[in-house]
């Protein structure tokens, strides 16, 4: 059962069983599944990338070296 959820083998298992059940249609069905998963991932990435950017937790840190008057500023996210 764990092998079904292992990302390294998921599509290989789907391809194997679809060939067993659907013979000639297997390639088209597996391609449709891959396309659907890619579209789903792209939608997820677009949605959550925008949320991450809008709720970023960046802050500025001032660093002084050897008690010099100059300081460097860096942005950490």
mmCIF file of C-alpha atoms in Angstrom:
data_model
loop_
_atom_site.group_PDB
_atom_site.id
_atom_site.type_symbol
_atom_site.label_atom_id
_atom_site.label_comp_id
_atom_site.label_asym_id
_atom_site.label_seq_id
_atom_site.Cartn_x
_atom_site.Cartn_y
_atom_site.Cartn_z
ATOM 1 C CA UNK A 1 0.000 0.000 0.000
ATOM 2 C CA UNK A 2 2.793 2.448 0.843
ATOM 3 C CA UNK A 3 4.259 2.060 -2.628
ATOM 4 C CA UNK A 4 1.102 3.557 -4.132
ATOM 5 C CA UNK A 5 1.740 6.788 -2.228
ATOM 6 C CA UNK A 6 5.481 6.895 -2.916
ATOM 7 C CA UNK A 7 5.998 9.780 -5.408
ATOM 8 C CA UNK A 8 8.734 7.838 -7.176
ATOM 9 C CA UNK A 9 6.343 5.046 -8.147
ATOM 10 C CA UNK A 10 2.864 6.603 -8.313
ATOM 11 C CA UNK A 11 2.713 7.164 -12.073
ATOM 12 C CA UNK A 12 4.459 3.864 -12.814
ATOM 13 C CA UNK A 13 1.811 2.009 -10.827
ATOM 14 C CA UNK A 14 -0.970 3.906 -12.576
ATOM 15 C CA UNK A 15 0.587 3.132 -15.966
ATOM 16 C CA UNK A 16 0.937 -0.548 -15.076
ATOM 17 C CA UNK A 17 -2.647 -1.012 -13.920
ATOM 18 C CA UNK A 18 -4.155 1.081 -16.689
ATOM 19 C CA UNK A 19 -2.366 -1.136 -19.246
ATOM 20 C CA UNK A 20 -3.846 -4.181 -17.488
ATOM 21 C CA UNK A 21 -7.405 -2.834 -17.501
ATOM 22 C CA UNK A 22 -7.641 -0.591 -20.561
ATOM 23 C CA UNK A 23 -5.112 -2.048 -23.032
ATOM 24 C CA UNK A 24 -5.162 0.267 -26.068
ATOM 25 C CA UNK A 25 -6.667 3.250 -24.249
ATOM 26 C CA UNK A 26 -4.115 3.174 -21.427
ATOM 27 C CA UNK A 27 -1.656 5.627 -22.993
ATOM 28 C CA UNK A 28 -4.343 8.254 -23.621
ATOM 29 C CA UNK A 29 -5.827 7.864 -20.141
ATOM 30 C CA UNK A 30 -2.443 8.073 -18.403
ATOM 31 C CA UNK A 31 -1.575 11.162 -20.459
ATOM 32 C CA UNK A 32 -4.869 12.744 -19.408
ATOM 33 C CA UNK A 33 -4.088 11.999 -15.750
ATOM 34 C CA UNK A 34 -0.593 13.512 -16.064
ATOM 35 C CA UNK A 35 -2.013 16.644 -17.711
ATOM 36 C CA UNK A 36 -4.680 16.978 -15.027
ATOM 37 C CA UNK A 37 -2.096 16.641 -12.242
ATOM 38 C CA UNK A 38 0.189 19.217 -13.895
ATOM 39 C CA UNK A 39 -2.723 21.647 -14.238
ATOM 40 C CA UNK A 40 -3.709 21.051 -10.627
ATOM 41 C CA UNK A 41 -0.147 21.694 -9.458
ATOM 42 C CA UNK A 42 0.119 24.887 -11.537
ATOM 43 C CA UNK A 43 -3.146 26.165 -10.051
ATOM 44 C CA UNK A 44 -1.970 25.321 -6.521
ATOM 45 C CA UNK A 45 1.399 26.987 -7.130
ATOM 46 C CA UNK A 46 -0.203 30.146 -8.507
ATOM 47 C CA UNK A 47 -2.703 30.376 -5.651
ATOM 48 C CA UNK A 48 -0.308 29.788 -2.786
ATOM 49 C CA UNK A 49 2.632 31.705 -4.252
ATOM 50 C CA UNK A 50 0.480 34.847 -4.187
ATOM 51 C CA UNK A 51 -0.597 34.192 -0.598
ATOM 52 C CA UNK A 52 2.998 33.636 0.465
ATOM 53 C CA UNK A 53 4.106 36.892 -1.143
ATOM 54 C CA UNK A 54 1.267 38.873 0.417
ATOM 55 C CA UNK A 55 1.864 37.468 3.910
ATOM 56 C CA UNK A 56 5.655 37.425 3.850
ATOM 57 C CA UNK A 57 7.463 37.589 7.166
ATOM 58 C CA UNK A 58 10.483 39.567 6.055
ATOM 59 C CA UNK A 59 12.225 41.885 8.455
ATOM 60 C CA UNK A 60 15.326 44.042 8.421
ATOM 61 C CA UNK A 61 18.365 43.307 10.548
ATOM 62 C CA UNK A 62 21.083 45.885 11.279
ATOM 63 C CA UNK A 63 24.542 44.455 11.801
ATOM 64 C CA UNK A 64 27.471 46.448 13.188
ATOM 65 C CA UNK A 65 30.975 45.083 12.791
ATOM 66 C CA UNK A 66 33.692 45.777 15.386
ATOM 67 C CA UNK A 67 31.799 48.756 16.833
ATOM 68 C CA UNK A 68 32.326 50.741 13.646
ATOM 69 C CA UNK A 69 29.944 53.529 12.775
ATOM 70 C CA UNK A 70 28.962 51.839 9.530
ATOM 71 C CA UNK A 71 26.335 49.153 9.516
ATOM 72 C CA UNK A 72 25.029 46.866 6.855
ATOM 73 C CA UNK A 73 21.384 46.146 6.358
ATOM 74 C CA UNK A 74 20.000 42.954 4.945
ATOM 75 C CA UNK A 75 16.529 41.681 4.214
ATOM 76 C CA UNK A 76 15.710 38.267 5.573
ATOM 77 C CA UNK A 77 12.642 36.347 4.500
#
